[in-house]
Structure formats: structure tokens, C-alpha cells
XYZ file of C-alpha atoms in Angstrom:
730
model
C -14.361 -8.595 53.008
C -17.947 -8.064 51.876
C -18.924 -6.173 55.029
C -21.920 -4.516 53.343
C -23.414 -7.754 52.063
C -22.965 -9.774 48.921
C -25.340 -7.652 46.889
C -23.405 -4.419 47.514
C -20.351 -3.472 45.450
C -17.063 -4.578 47.044
C -15.744 -1.790 49.266
C -11.943 -1.555 49.104
C -11.826 0.000 52.580
C -12.088 -3.628 53.764
C -8.557 -4.180 52.403
C -7.185 -1.273 54.455
C -9.046 -2.225 57.642
C -7.614 -5.733 57.517
C -4.029 -4.985 56.420
C -3.625 -2.144 58.917
C -4.225 -4.695 61.658
C -1.632 -7.070 60.167
C 1.164 -4.467 59.701
C 0.149 -0.928 60.501
C 3.518 0.699 59.709
C 3.953 -0.954 56.293
C 0.291 -0.567 55.306
C 0.152 3.112 56.304
C 3.266 3.895 54.259
C 1.935 1.766 51.370
C -1.422 3.564 51.226
C 0.236 6.980 51.415
C 2.605 5.997 48.575
C 0.342 4.066 46.187
C -3.172 5.135 47.207
C -6.103 3.051 48.442
C -7.264 1.642 45.077
C -5.867 -1.797 45.994
C -7.435 -3.585 43.004
C -5.570 -1.333 40.571
C -2.471 -3.458 41.321
C -3.508 -6.474 43.345
C -5.520 -9.470 42.219
C -5.287 -11.497 45.431
C -2.018 -13.174 44.386
C 0.855 -12.189 46.698
C 3.272 -11.940 43.716
C 2.250 -8.285 43.564
C 2.384 -7.751 47.304
C 5.089 -7.097 49.883
C 7.053 -10.164 48.741
C 7.459 -8.891 45.155
C 10.724 -10.211 43.670
C 12.376 -7.472 41.570
C 14.878 -10.032 40.251
C 12.113 -11.571 38.107
C 11.544 -8.410 36.052
C 13.698 -6.515 33.567
C 15.235 -4.279 36.287
C 16.799 -6.438 39.103
C 17.734 -4.530 42.258
C 21.413 -4.556 43.229
C 23.786 -2.385 45.266
C 22.233 0.718 46.751
C 19.050 0.138 44.730
C 18.067 -2.682 47.135
C 17.535 -0.354 50.083
C 15.673 2.305 48.069
C 11.970 2.716 48.791
C 9.508 1.703 46.058
C 8.101 5.217 45.967
C 11.544 6.677 45.241
C 11.393 5.220 41.708
C 7.664 4.522 41.266
C 6.570 8.119 41.805
C 2.776 8.665 42.042
C 2.191 5.119 40.775
C -1.453 4.161 41.221
C -1.848 1.233 38.780
C 0.155 -1.704 37.414
C 0.670 0.328 34.230
C 2.105 3.184 36.362
C 4.477 0.763 38.144
C 5.677 -0.716 34.848
C 6.177 2.754 33.379
C 8.920 3.640 35.887
C 12.113 4.614 33.981
C 14.931 2.033 33.976
C 17.855 4.150 32.779
C 20.296 5.737 35.275
C 19.946 9.286 33.979
C 16.188 9.523 34.623
C 16.786 9.306 38.408
C 20.375 10.545 38.724
C 20.541 13.543 36.414
C 20.926 15.757 39.486
C 23.973 13.721 40.590
C 25.810 14.055 37.237
C 29.076 15.854 37.965
C 29.896 15.772 34.253
C 26.931 18.059 33.453
C 25.833 15.825 30.574
C 29.209 16.070 28.833
C 29.613 12.285 28.790
C 26.044 11.492 27.777
C 23.398 9.605 29.753
C 24.916 6.077 29.886
C 26.071 6.296 33.535
C 26.447 2.489 33.692
C 29.403 2.676 31.311
C 31.604 3.790 34.238
C 29.537 3.556 37.447
C 27.909 0.654 39.347
C 24.784 0.395 41.556
C 27.192 -0.142 44.502
C 28.035 3.566 44.392
C 29.335 6.382 42.216
C 32.885 5.584 43.328
C 35.112 3.882 42.509
C 34.281 4.507 38.814
C 35.848 2.478 36.025
C 36.052 3.133 32.284
C 36.193 0.262 29.797
C 37.807 1.956 26.813
C 37.025 -1.119 24.664
C 33.424 0.104 24.599
C 34.503 3.314 22.876
C 35.789 4.006 19.378
C 39.379 4.377 20.720
C 40.634 1.173 22.395
C 43.588 1.392 24.761
C 46.238 -1.030 23.523
C 49.986 -1.363 24.210
C 51.551 1.626 25.895
C 48.271 3.560 25.661
C 46.839 1.362 28.432
C 49.325 2.777 31.000
C 48.834 6.472 30.098
C 47.059 8.579 32.708
C 43.575 9.772 31.651
C 44.547 13.429 32.099
C 47.348 13.117 29.513
C 44.739 12.884 26.740
C 41.654 14.341 28.429
C 43.050 17.797 29.253
C 41.186 19.753 31.967
C 38.697 16.888 32.338
C 37.323 17.346 28.811
C 36.325 13.959 27.356
C 34.076 14.730 24.416
C 35.913 15.519 21.173
C 39.285 14.119 22.278
C 41.301 13.513 19.047
C 41.960 9.876 18.136
C 44.614 10.191 15.392
C 48.299 9.541 16.188
C 49.625 12.844 14.895
C 47.511 14.920 17.313
C 49.555 13.593 20.257
C 52.821 12.391 18.631
C 53.829 15.101 16.123
C 56.739 16.018 18.403
C 57.932 12.384 18.278
C 57.839 12.138 14.440
C 61.402 11.273 13.306
C 60.254 11.722 9.699
C 59.301 15.349 10.300
C 55.965 14.842 8.502
C 57.558 13.636 5.253
C 55.596 10.348 5.405
C 52.275 11.964 6.311
C 50.340 11.615 9.569
C 49.183 7.982 9.298
C 51.652 6.712 11.922
C 49.677 3.470 12.334
C 50.750 2.397 8.851
C 54.175 1.362 10.196
C 54.008 1.793 13.983
C 51.824 0.191 16.701
C 50.754 1.177 20.256
C 53.381 -1.331 21.514
C 56.102 1.218 20.677
C 57.768 3.193 17.902
C 60.126 0.323 17.156
C 60.318 -2.180 15.735
C 58.386 -0.532 12.870
C 56.765 -2.627 10.133
C 55.227 -1.839 6.757
C 52.914 -4.177 4.877
C 53.665 -3.669 1.207
C 50.476 -5.634 0.407
C 48.481 -2.665 1.718
C 49.654 -0.584 -1.281
C 49.333 -1.112 -5.017
C 52.881 -2.509 -5.430
C 52.942 -5.985 -3.891
C 56.273 -7.611 -3.064
C 55.210 -11.067 -4.176
C 58.182 -11.471 -6.570
C 60.517 -9.021 -4.833
C 61.206 -10.797 -1.563
C 64.304 -12.802 -2.623
C 66.950 -11.718 -5.128
C 68.360 -14.038 -7.807
C 71.446 -14.541 -5.659
C 69.284 -15.876 -2.834
C 69.576 -12.839 -0.553
C 66.564 -10.897 0.662
C 65.547 -7.548 -0.790
C 66.176 -4.578 1.476
C 63.976 -1.462 1.418
C 66.956 0.667 0.322
C 67.478 -1.550 -2.756
C 64.440 0.121 -4.341
C 64.044 3.250 -2.205
C 67.559 4.450 -2.983
C 66.736 8.068 -2.199
C 65.151 7.273 1.165
C 61.643 6.374 2.353
C 60.411 9.923 2.295
C 61.326 10.492 -1.368
C 58.979 9.330 -4.169
C 59.844 5.883 -5.502
C 62.194 6.258 -8.525
C 61.405 3.739 -11.273
C 64.997 3.852 -12.524
C 65.597 1.410 -9.672
C 63.568 -1.148 -11.632
C 65.712 -0.709 -14.754
C 69.010 -0.760 -12.867
C 68.111 -4.031 -11.230
C 66.473 -5.811 -14.155
C 69.194 -4.842 -16.654
C 71.677 -6.663 -14.376
C 69.464 -9.762 -14.292
C 68.782 -9.987 -18.056
C 70.191 -7.139 -20.108
C 69.012 -8.345 -23.536
C 65.381 -8.978 -22.500
C 65.119 -5.844 -20.400
C 66.595 -3.634 -23.141
C 64.085 -5.015 -25.704
C 61.259 -4.732 -23.132
C 62.021 -1.103 -22.371
C 62.308 -0.237 -26.073
C 58.941 -1.943 -26.763
C 56.807 -0.951 -23.741
C 58.646 2.051 -22.334
C 60.229 2.626 -18.926
C 57.041 3.386 -16.962
C 57.154 -0.011 -15.225
C 54.372 0.840 -12.747
C 51.950 1.368 -15.632
C 51.766 -2.424 -15.995
C 53.539 -4.006 -13.033
C 52.578 -4.099 -9.373
C 55.324 -6.385 -8.125
C 53.435 -9.571 -8.941
C 55.325 -11.604 -11.550
C 52.049 -12.612 -13.319
C 52.432 -9.358 -15.233
C 56.145 -9.882 -15.915
C 58.240 -11.848 -18.418
C 56.688 -15.141 -17.325
C 53.137 -13.913 -17.952
C 50.742 -16.824 -18.486
C 48.387 -15.903 -21.332
C 46.158 -18.865 -20.434
C 45.011 -16.950 -17.361
C 43.254 -14.322 -19.479
C 40.377 -14.520 -21.957
C 42.655 -14.833 -25.023
C 44.619 -18.109 -24.829
C 47.787 -18.489 -26.910
C 47.638 -21.685 -28.979
C 49.155 -22.958 -32.225
C 51.029 -20.360 -34.189
C 50.045 -17.618 -31.697
C 52.291 -19.077 -28.945
C 55.780 -18.171 -30.303
C 54.836 -14.642 -31.377
C 56.552 -11.680 -29.732
C 54.234 -9.688 -27.463
C 54.772 -6.553 -29.542
C 53.246 -8.260 -32.604
C 49.767 -7.943 -31.067
C 50.345 -5.361 -28.321
C 51.508 -2.603 -30.681
C 52.802 0.558 -28.958
C 51.384 -0.616 -25.623
C 52.922 1.304 -22.737
C 50.283 0.857 -20.024
C 48.269 -1.994 -18.592
C 45.082 -0.603 -20.127
C 46.782 -0.480 -23.549
C 47.880 -4.112 -23.132
C 44.289 -5.103 -22.269
C 42.891 -3.175 -25.236
C 44.677 -5.354 -27.812
C 42.054 -6.733 -30.286
C 41.048 -10.376 -29.790
C 39.092 -11.092 -32.986
C 40.766 -12.997 -35.860
C 39.800 -10.484 -38.507
C 41.507 -7.647 -36.602
C 44.921 -9.168 -37.428
C 44.111 -11.379 -40.427
C 41.930 -9.234 -42.665
C 44.706 -9.277 -45.310
C 44.693 -13.106 -45.230
C 40.912 -13.490 -45.923
C 40.685 -15.297 -49.275
C 36.873 -15.260 -49.018
C 36.829 -11.482 -49.316
C 34.393 -11.125 -46.419
C 31.806 -13.482 -47.927
C 31.644 -15.556 -44.743
C 31.763 -12.644 -42.337
C 34.447 -12.009 -39.734
C 34.172 -15.188 -37.646
C 37.249 -16.949 -39.056
C 37.258 -19.419 -36.151
C 34.081 -20.956 -37.561
C 36.286 -22.924 -39.966
C 39.921 -22.141 -39.133
C 42.097 -22.745 -36.043
C 45.324 -21.190 -34.683
C 47.183 -24.246 -36.016
C 47.081 -22.800 -39.560
C 44.775 -21.575 -42.352
C 45.132 -24.744 -44.403
C 43.677 -27.110 -41.807
C 40.177 -25.705 -42.304
C 37.036 -27.636 -41.484
C 33.390 -26.612 -41.219
C 31.313 -27.603 -38.203
C 27.771 -27.222 -39.547
C 26.421 -27.613 -35.984
C 27.589 -24.053 -35.406
C 25.323 -22.779 -38.159
C 21.557 -22.473 -38.348
C 21.403 -25.505 -40.648
C 22.722 -28.672 -38.987
C 23.700 -31.640 -41.128
C 21.744 -34.650 -39.850
C 20.873 -37.996 -41.392
C 21.459 -38.210 -45.119
C 22.428 -34.526 -45.245
C 25.733 -35.358 -43.503
C 27.074 -37.286 -46.543
C 26.063 -34.774 -49.194
C 28.960 -33.026 -50.940
C 29.269 -29.319 -50.062
C 29.000 -28.202 -53.705
C 25.635 -29.989 -54.024
C 24.046 -27.200 -51.943
C 26.692 -24.479 -52.269
C 26.647 -24.018 -56.048
C 29.728 -22.334 -57.571
C 31.281 -21.896 -54.105
C 28.533 -19.529 -52.958
C 27.782 -20.089 -49.283
C 25.938 -17.007 -48.119
C 22.187 -17.090 -48.771
C 22.008 -20.860 -49.342
C 18.292 -21.805 -48.852
C 17.483 -23.983 -45.830
C 13.842 -24.950 -46.568
C 13.215 -28.583 -47.560
C 11.110 -27.604 -50.547
C 13.987 -25.578 -52.015
C 15.857 -28.797 -52.753
C 13.133 -31.468 -52.646
C 10.145 -29.964 -54.481
C 10.688 -32.494 -57.278
C 10.431 -35.347 -54.725
C 7.057 -34.151 -53.253
C 4.598 -37.019 -53.652
C 1.823 -34.691 -52.374
C 2.440 -32.262 -55.231
C 2.286 -29.302 -52.844
C -1.170 -30.039 -51.370
C 0.268 -30.275 -47.848
C 2.410 -27.166 -48.140
C 6.171 -26.979 -48.057
C 6.802 -27.919 -44.415
C 8.188 -31.346 -45.210
C 9.755 -31.672 -41.740
C 6.275 -31.893 -40.209
C 6.121 -35.555 -41.271
C 9.557 -36.415 -42.705
C 13.116 -36.397 -41.277
C 16.636 -36.123 -42.764
C 17.007 -39.912 -42.207
C 14.752 -40.534 -45.251
C 11.314 -39.903 -46.750
C 10.037 -43.094 -45.116
C 8.890 -44.002 -42.640
C 7.011 -40.698 -42.204
C 5.263 -39.632 -38.998
C 2.790 -36.921 -38.069
C 2.180 -35.715 -34.526
C -1.522 -34.917 -34.445
C -1.033 -33.177 -31.071
C 0.809 -30.410 -32.916
C -2.241 -29.782 -35.089
C -5.555 -28.115 -34.342
C -7.202 -31.558 -33.933
C -5.532 -33.663 -31.258
C -6.168 -37.404 -31.180
C -7.505 -38.630 -27.841
C -9.477 -41.655 -26.664
C -10.685 -43.922 -29.462
C -9.566 -41.406 -32.086
C -5.950 -42.379 -31.373
C -6.515 -45.898 -32.815
C -8.447 -44.856 -35.929
C -6.690 -45.382 -39.270
C -5.641 -42.185 -41.032
C -7.629 -43.174 -44.122
C -10.859 -43.328 -42.089
C -10.866 -39.539 -41.825
C -8.495 -38.546 -44.619
C -10.371 -40.085 -47.604
C -8.317 -40.625 -50.755
C -5.233 -39.249 -49.033
C -6.738 -35.764 -48.719
C -5.553 -34.094 -45.507
C -6.235 -30.418 -45.957
C -9.769 -29.312 -45.069
C -10.658 -32.492 -43.114
C -13.676 -31.564 -40.896
C -13.055 -31.509 -37.108
C -16.575 -31.424 -35.689
C -18.149 -34.574 -34.187
C -21.373 -34.497 -36.196
C -19.649 -34.730 -39.594
C -18.399 -38.228 -38.812
C -20.947 -39.404 -36.228
C -24.341 -38.193 -37.455
C -25.322 -41.766 -38.225
C -24.631 -42.660 -34.566
C -26.824 -39.859 -33.112
C -29.678 -41.489 -31.135
C -31.117 -37.995 -30.508
C -31.782 -37.532 -34.239
C -30.277 -34.040 -34.123
C -32.670 -32.735 -31.449
C -29.792 -31.729 -29.163
C -27.769 -30.065 -31.885
C -24.365 -30.997 -33.204
C -22.260 -30.308 -30.082
C -21.762 -33.951 -29.118
C -18.800 -33.080 -26.849
C -21.144 -31.423 -24.362
C -22.163 -34.864 -23.099
C -19.866 -37.391 -24.780
C -16.082 -37.901 -24.873
C -13.669 -39.533 -27.298
C -13.411 -42.463 -24.846
C -16.853 -43.703 -26.013
C -20.495 -42.737 -26.449
C -21.334 -44.166 -23.046
C -21.313 -43.385 -20.252
C -22.317 -39.834 -21.205
C -22.347 -36.910 -18.813
C -23.787 -33.410 -18.857
C -22.575 -30.625 -16.598
C -25.596 -28.484 -15.864
C -23.179 -25.729 -14.706
C -22.439 -25.082 -18.381
C -26.115 -24.557 -19.144
C -28.377 -21.627 -18.414
C -30.090 -23.675 -15.664
C -27.661 -24.731 -12.924
C -28.681 -27.464 -10.499
C -28.557 -26.530 -6.806
C -30.132 -27.822 -3.593
C -32.682 -30.628 -4.087
C -32.512 -30.200 -7.857
C -29.140 -32.006 -7.827
C -30.789 -35.297 -6.792
C -33.740 -35.165 -9.204
C -33.755 -37.801 -11.948
C -33.190 -36.266 -15.403
C -36.405 -37.826 -16.773
C -38.476 -36.026 -14.147
C -37.860 -32.699 -15.925
C -36.916 -33.955 -19.388
C -40.067 -35.954 -20.311
C -39.657 -38.459 -23.135
C -35.941 -37.493 -23.256
C -36.773 -34.051 -24.601
C -34.068 -31.602 -23.575
C -34.490 -28.620 -25.857
C -37.142 -26.180 -24.608
C -37.409 -27.594 -21.080
C -39.042 -24.826 -18.976
C -36.887 -23.215 -16.271
C -39.476 -21.304 -14.228
C -40.327 -22.720 -10.773
C -44.052 -22.564 -11.438
C -43.667 -24.773 -14.507
C -42.864 -27.770 -12.299
C -44.229 -26.688 -8.916
C -47.490 -24.950 -9.852
C -49.505 -27.842 -8.441
C -47.666 -27.504 -5.088
C -48.383 -23.773 -4.686
C -50.296 -23.284 -1.392
C -50.858 -19.661 -2.415
C -52.910 -20.778 -5.436
C -51.066 -18.306 -7.633
C -51.993 -15.297 -5.532
C -48.323 -14.336 -5.110
C -47.363 -14.845 -8.741
C -44.929 -17.327 -10.245
C -41.668 -15.983 -8.749
C -41.322 -18.724 -6.137
C -37.605 -17.954 -5.630
C -38.550 -14.631 -4.043
C -39.277 -16.512 -0.801
C -38.188 -20.106 -1.412
C -34.862 -21.775 -2.300
C -33.923 -25.040 -3.984
C -32.886 -26.345 -0.531
C -36.601 -26.860 0.273
C -39.946 -25.123 0.473
C -39.401 -24.444 4.154
C -38.115 -22.443 5.913
C -39.187 -19.582 3.650
C -37.746 -16.109 3.740
C -38.822 -12.814 2.247
C -36.655 -9.720 2.164
C -39.069 -6.888 2.744
C -36.226 -4.484 1.834
C -36.750 -5.501 -1.794
C -40.459 -4.638 -1.658
C -42.183 -1.280 -1.783
C -42.856 -1.553 1.987
C -39.537 -1.782 3.898
C -39.732 -2.970 7.514
C -38.203 -0.604 10.089
C -38.498 -0.100 13.846
C -41.228 -2.139 15.556
C -42.406 -3.443 12.174
C -39.324 -5.719 11.966
C -40.564 -7.833 14.911
C -44.228 -7.961 13.900
C -45.561 -11.386 12.919
C -46.316 -11.755 9.203
C -49.894 -12.751 10.030
C -50.448 -9.435 11.834
C -50.570 -7.661 8.475
C -51.121 -10.538 6.050
C -54.476 -11.916 7.258
C -55.341 -15.455 6.135
C -51.866 -15.650 4.503
C -52.902 -13.138 1.858
C -49.944 -11.086 0.733
C -50.988 -9.412 -2.467
C -52.844 -6.137 -1.989
C -51.848 -5.688 1.663
C -52.295 -1.957 2.455
C -49.104 0.014 3.131
C -50.540 3.108 4.867
C -50.210 3.528 8.644
C -53.891 4.224 9.129
C -54.940 1.003 7.471
C -53.476 -0.985 10.386
C -53.458 1.595 13.198
C -56.829 3.328 12.896
C -57.869 1.679 16.157
C -54.845 3.244 17.907
C -55.611 6.788 16.708
C -56.108 8.845 19.891
C -56.849 11.891 17.799
C -60.098 10.496 16.455
C -59.116 11.196 12.878
C -58.720 14.931 13.454
C -55.195 14.929 11.991
C -55.947 12.854 8.942
C -54.417 9.480 8.104
C -50.750 10.454 7.623
C -49.537 9.165 10.992
C -45.893 9.369 9.830
C -46.075 13.160 9.967
C -45.579 12.934 13.760
C -44.904 9.277 14.598
C -42.191 6.785 13.571
C -42.113 2.999 13.304
C -39.950 2.878 16.442
C -42.905 3.693 18.764
C -45.957 5.963 19.025
C -44.185 7.999 21.654
C -42.321 10.253 21.737
C -44.093 11.883 18.771
C -42.581 14.767 16.854
C -44.032 17.334 14.458
C -42.005 19.538 12.145
C -43.918 22.814 12.215
C -41.700 24.071 9.385
C -43.536 21.694 7.063
C -46.903 23.209 8.032
C -48.568 26.450 6.987
C -47.361 28.034 10.263
C -43.536 27.607 10.685
C -42.289 28.265 14.232
C -39.754 31.092 14.540
C -38.311 33.205 17.361
C -40.020 32.799 20.741
C -42.693 30.550 19.176
C -40.144 27.693 19.012
C -40.096 27.221 22.809
C -43.839 27.630 23.392
C -45.594 24.562 24.826
C -47.918 22.996 22.214
C -50.926 23.213 24.568
C -50.610 27.026 24.766
C -51.871 27.304 21.193
C -53.555 23.934 20.724
C -56.013 24.162 23.632
C -57.574 20.828 24.675
C -55.316 19.150 22.081
C -57.298 20.657 19.228
C -54.947 21.140 16.280
C -57.171 21.531 13.249
C -58.392 25.116 12.822
C -55.850 26.677 15.190
C -55.703 30.407 14.252
C -52.433 31.607 12.699
C -52.804 35.398 13.138
C -50.993 37.169 15.999
C -54.030 38.912 17.488
C -55.908 35.704 18.219
C -53.306 34.699 20.811
C -51.858 38.085 21.851
C -55.001 40.260 22.106
C -54.701 40.401 25.900
C -51.194 41.844 25.578
C -52.215 44.627 23.151
C -51.001 47.841 24.844
C -52.525 49.809 21.997
C -56.082 48.769 23.026
C -56.895 47.961 19.420
C -55.992 51.389 18.104
C -53.104 50.015 16.013
C -55.204 47.302 14.375
C -54.808 43.517 14.618
C -51.783 43.024 12.311
C -49.163 42.926 15.077
C -46.482 41.752 12.591
C -46.473 45.254 11.082
C -44.305 46.423 13.989
C -43.428 43.326 16.030
C -41.534 40.024 15.337
C -41.702 36.583 16.873
C -38.355 37.225 18.560
C -39.893 39.606 21.162
C -42.473 42.430 21.505
C -39.697 44.894 21.991
C -37.965 46.523 20.295
C -40.768 47.081 17.778
C -40.369 48.718 14.408
C -42.707 50.394 11.918
C -41.779 51.728 8.489
C -43.591 55.099 8.317
C -44.433 56.279 4.779
C -44.893 59.833 6.066
C -41.568 61.402 7.107
C -41.387 61.880 10.858
C -38.632 64.494 10.749
C -40.383 67.468 9.119
C -39.269 69.996 11.653
C -40.127 67.917 14.749
C -37.478 67.510 17.421
C -37.830 65.267 19.225
C -40.137 63.030 17.225
C -43.538 62.964 18.887
C -45.391 59.923 20.201
C -47.688 57.973 17.851
C -50.907 59.133 19.664
C -50.044 62.770 18.902
C -51.019 62.228 15.279
C -53.107 59.057 15.699
C -55.301 59.864 18.762
C -57.893 57.170 17.992
C -56.528 54.522 15.577
C -53.487 54.130 13.369
C -55.734 54.150 10.308
C -56.792 57.753 11.003
C -54.576 60.773 11.657
C -54.743 64.477 12.430
C -52.194 67.181 11.738
C -53.897 69.706 14.100
C -52.389 68.278 17.233
C -49.201 70.078 16.252
C -50.434 72.689 13.787
C -52.468 75.067 16.024
C -55.123 76.234 13.557
C -58.812 75.760 13.755
C -60.477 73.693 11.187
C -62.350 76.718 9.855
C -59.136 78.682 9.492
C -57.539 75.758 7.598
C -60.629 75.526 5.408
C -60.508 79.253 4.577
C -56.888 78.864 3.530
C -57.722 75.989 1.215
C -60.639 77.577 -0.694
C -58.848 76.938 -3.941
C -58.317 73.207 -3.101
C -61.015 71.060 -4.564
C -62.559 68.440 -2.259
C -60.547 69.765 0.684
C -60.744 67.607 3.842
C -58.867 68.025 7.111
C -58.100 64.250 7.024
C -56.346 64.309 3.666
C -53.498 66.752 4.382
C -50.889 64.160 3.290
C -52.411 64.049 -0.189
C -50.818 67.447 -0.855
C -48.256 67.634 1.924
C -46.686 64.220 1.249
C -43.387 65.175 2.905
C -44.888 67.466 5.534
C -43.926 70.585 3.590
C -45.678 73.217 1.470
C -46.706 71.765 -1.879
């Protein structure tokens, strides 16, 4: 395969040379179809070769697809991605074969098979309109007129209006009573409408209800509610007469055929249960003038709504009568204090009502302990009026106090201390909560560490004591975590311990103080070595080739302070210019490398513009001499002066750096004073541009001009423009 040697890139022509010998016909067709970039699809594993099994991918080949050539579907495929991108839907390949012209959509597989377009089958169960009953035997053309499939109506009336025995009187929802099995027998599910036949299936005589018993005027006519009255008056004339007189004859306003809303209505199934004296009451006593179900439901359910006239308390106890009374009768009243804000517990439960409710006044009765028990307060008010903090309704003693509910919780050894140890002479209010107040006499530090004992000690005991350096201004990290406390805190002195590195490590400084006392700039608490220094934080940031330079290259003898930061200080020996360009190397060079060097002429006294931009440096800086290079035009362009010096040396008066031509000159003397065409420059300036003559055009001798200017003082033939500024008579 590597016919050109191992070192040469693999030549894919080797694939073709070999496979053409194995199977010339297949290989030739394969190369013409998929190209010669074999490695775009093949990796040496035959699973992608001639034995590829289409059944193992998402699109198995069946029917006429089996005999199709790969290239028929994988058109212009040159890579695996191209092969995988071949469309898998029928319409992508067979749009041209669609006799339906897209009318039936693109899902060909709904009716056709890979075995061939015909015979085609349609599974109507896959569509919105299933073929059931007699519909399954109807010819397709009966519904799909002229071969039109899309938009075929699916409602019964569209096809069966002519068969409607009801002549449209029952609407067009035939499926309500009829089925695809046939027009008869027809059925109607009364549970599908608002009036259920739950209690109207069997009459009182045991016979079944017939439709015509209620629909006396026929199915097509609206249901006449007089049928209800006619029937129910026969069943129970007295009840029905009273019912109609009380609630009206609009039966459907309340009833839906379910007897739960009828004469046997169970009030226990709704929110308002009938108990006690409520049970025997006539419905109309509470449901006054109720003629609809909503009016029945709107009957008030609060006691006061019906019994306001019976309230002997005159509203003093509010409107919640049930707080004391029950449906059994007003007289059997009892008060459940657990339903009020003030529960009767302990000794309160045996106190007579009038003891607290003076003169039968209940509203506004005080609930605070002190309101009733101020005279019993042994503390004479020093502990406030929240008696319940220590006492309970069971009795004044024994009393308890939960210190955890106070600002000072009892933990550790404090939990076993007698109350009197802290609360001297029974004084509780104002008891100090800081450690030092009680434990100053136990302070071995004699106050040197302040009064915040809890920083090191706990209520469990003075020892062992701990101190979390994380809570201090000096956190312990690295090797500091293993240092013995006494090593830094001499003679157990903690206050004022120095925190600077040099305070402890000055004697270990190999720099002898030359780099200052900020050791952490290069060192960490993990150890003196390895050391690091971030030059980015210094005034001299390392860039380019400087980043790989050894520290010692610049810091001789490990001296860091005072190291020069100018280029020339280190690179004077590399200066090929011999100092001619000064010491600011960075003007042309960068830290990346000496070459290529660049110079921004726009920062110099001679910016490059126009054609100067593309001039080779050596054209102006001969022999690489830069200092003293002339900046005037004539120094470089004298040889190109077509004026032979007559126009002076200030070329920029007429020319620009863009090009010599076209040139321009702003003439102060008007050139159009009767001249047409304008004459050449040498006509007036025969020698130099600084001198001129008017006589080249004005044919007068000098003597004649002089005789005509006798009255002009200091007349000179070279000063005509002094008087004839615009070329005209003054």
C-alpha cells in the first residue's frame, strides 16, 4: 500500500490499483459513483465495504429498494456524512411518481409499500375518520367524489340528510342516537344531557318509563314540564301541591332527574347538616321564596341570620351562637373555653364564671395574669408582669424558668450552678452576662488578654482552652500551623505580638535586608523555597524574550534593588548602531526579538506621506546613517529638478509627496488679465521665479516705459506689480 515508501504520505491510488484487480466491474462503478477518496468512508473495516448490511441502520432495504443501486439514493455522496445525509422519506425520491400531485401529502407509506405502488391499501384507522359498521363496506368513490380526498366532510348530515326521518327537527348530530351499524335500533343516553334518568327508570307500579311518558308531544318538540306535574300529582297529590305552591312549577330549575334533589333530599350530604330542632322544619322555613337551585343554595347558614330576634345577649357575644348553643335548644347552653383565646387550665378550670366576668360582662375581660394576680406577686413587680414565664395555672409553686428562652442560655457548667450564685439576694433583672464579671478572680492572664474569655475558653471548663487564629488578624497557614505558640508568644505574651515576616525571620534573610521586609512578595508560608516573584506587579513587566531570561542575567550577584530598567543598560553590547540612535532601543525594537525592527516615522520630525511611505529606508539613509538625514525636498530631488534651479529649492510650493505631477502653485498675481491662453511660467520668469518681467508681453522699450512713468517716484521696471497689482491700470 505504501508504494512510495513509509516516509511519503499514503497515496490512495494504491486502493484503486489493488481493488480494480480484485473486481474491476464493481470497483470501476464504485469509483465513478463515490469518488476515489477511499478514506472519506473506509477505515479498513469491511463493515463499510461491499458487504454493508442496510438492515443494521435506520433504513432497512425491502421490496424494490433491495435492487436499487447505492448511487440512486446516495447522490454525489463522497463522505460518511454524505451517505448518512441521504433522505429516508418516500417523497424525497418519489415526488415525480406522485399521481395525486401532492393532494394527499407526503406520507406515501400510509397506502403504498416498497414492493410496488400497486396494490395500494388505505388504513382508515390512521385518519381522523375511522370506518366502522356499514361505512367499512362503502366504496371509496361514494365519499371521495371525483378522486378528491382532502376536505371530505366527516359529519353524518353531509351524507345522510336525505335519510333523516326527523326532517332536521333533532339537529344534525345523528351520532347522538344512531351508530354506523345502522339507523336502527337507535339509542339515546340520557346521561349525556343535564336531565339524568337515575330515578325515572321504573314507575311506582313497577313498569318501566317510556320516552312518550315525558315527551308527550314527540321527541322533536321541547320537553314540556307539565309532564312532571301530571305524573307527580298522581303519585302524591298533597306533597306535590304544597311543593309547587312553595317552589313553583319550574321543576328543571332544581331537578335533573336524580332523586337526591327531590323529596328524599339528604341534608347531611351538604355543608349544612340538619340536627336537633332543625330536622323537622319545613324546607320553606329556611328556603324562603326559593324557586331555583341557586336560590336553594343561597339560603343563609349562620345562626344569627335566623335567630337574631332570639339573642338575649343583644349582640354582646357577637354572632357565633354555636360557641355556646346547639341545635338541641337555647337552654342547653355551655361554654367551651378552649374555643376562645383564653383556655381554662389548671386551677382556672374550677373558678366560677362570675369571678372573672363581673356583672355578667364577658367582652373585654382581661387575660393577663397580672390583671388578676398583682396582689399575689411576691416579686412586687420587679420581674415584670409576665407571670407565665415562670409560673403555670397549676399553682404558683413549683415555679420554673427556661434560661434558654432568655438572652443568657445556660450551657456546660453553668447549667449546674445555683440560681443564687448569680442572682444575689433574689435580684434577677440586670444580672451581668459577661464572663469577666464573675470570673475575674480566675483569670491567670491578669487581664492582659482582655475580658473576652469566650475567645479561648468554653462553659465546659477553663481547660483545655483553644484559640482559633482564623478569628484573629493573623491567620495561620502553611508551616505556621505547626509552630508552637510559645515560639511567637514569648513569656505567654499575646497582645502586641508582631505580624511582619521580618520580625521573626530577619535573621534568616539571605538578602541582608536589601530587598526590604516584605518577604511575602516572593515567599509563602509553605516554605522559603521555591520562591516566586510576579514581575507584573513591579515597575518592569516581563514580556517577549524577557520572560525566559534567567533572573541572574539581570540581577547580578543576586542583587535586585536598583536593577536598571532601560534597554541600553543591558543591551549596549548588542547595539549595531554604535550609539548613533541614542539609548531608546524600544523606538524600533521589541522584547520579542531584535529583528524584525520597526520605526514609526510619524513619531519623528519627518512623517512619511504619499510616495515616501514605500521608499526603501536606504534610499534616504545612505550607509545606514540616520542621524542628520536632510528633511528638505531639494536635498534628495535636486537631480530631478526640471526647472534647473530657477524655481528655487522649496519644491513643496508646487509639488506634493503624492507625485511630481500634477503640480500646483497659488499665484498672487492674477494670470487672467487679458491673456488667453495663459502663458508659460518662463514668459514672465525667464531666469528665476523670484524675478519677473512684464516686457515679454508688453512690447515697449524700457526707455519708453520710463518716459511714461516720469511722475512715478522710484520707478523701476521690476516693480510693475507694486502699482499694477491686478495687471490693470492703477
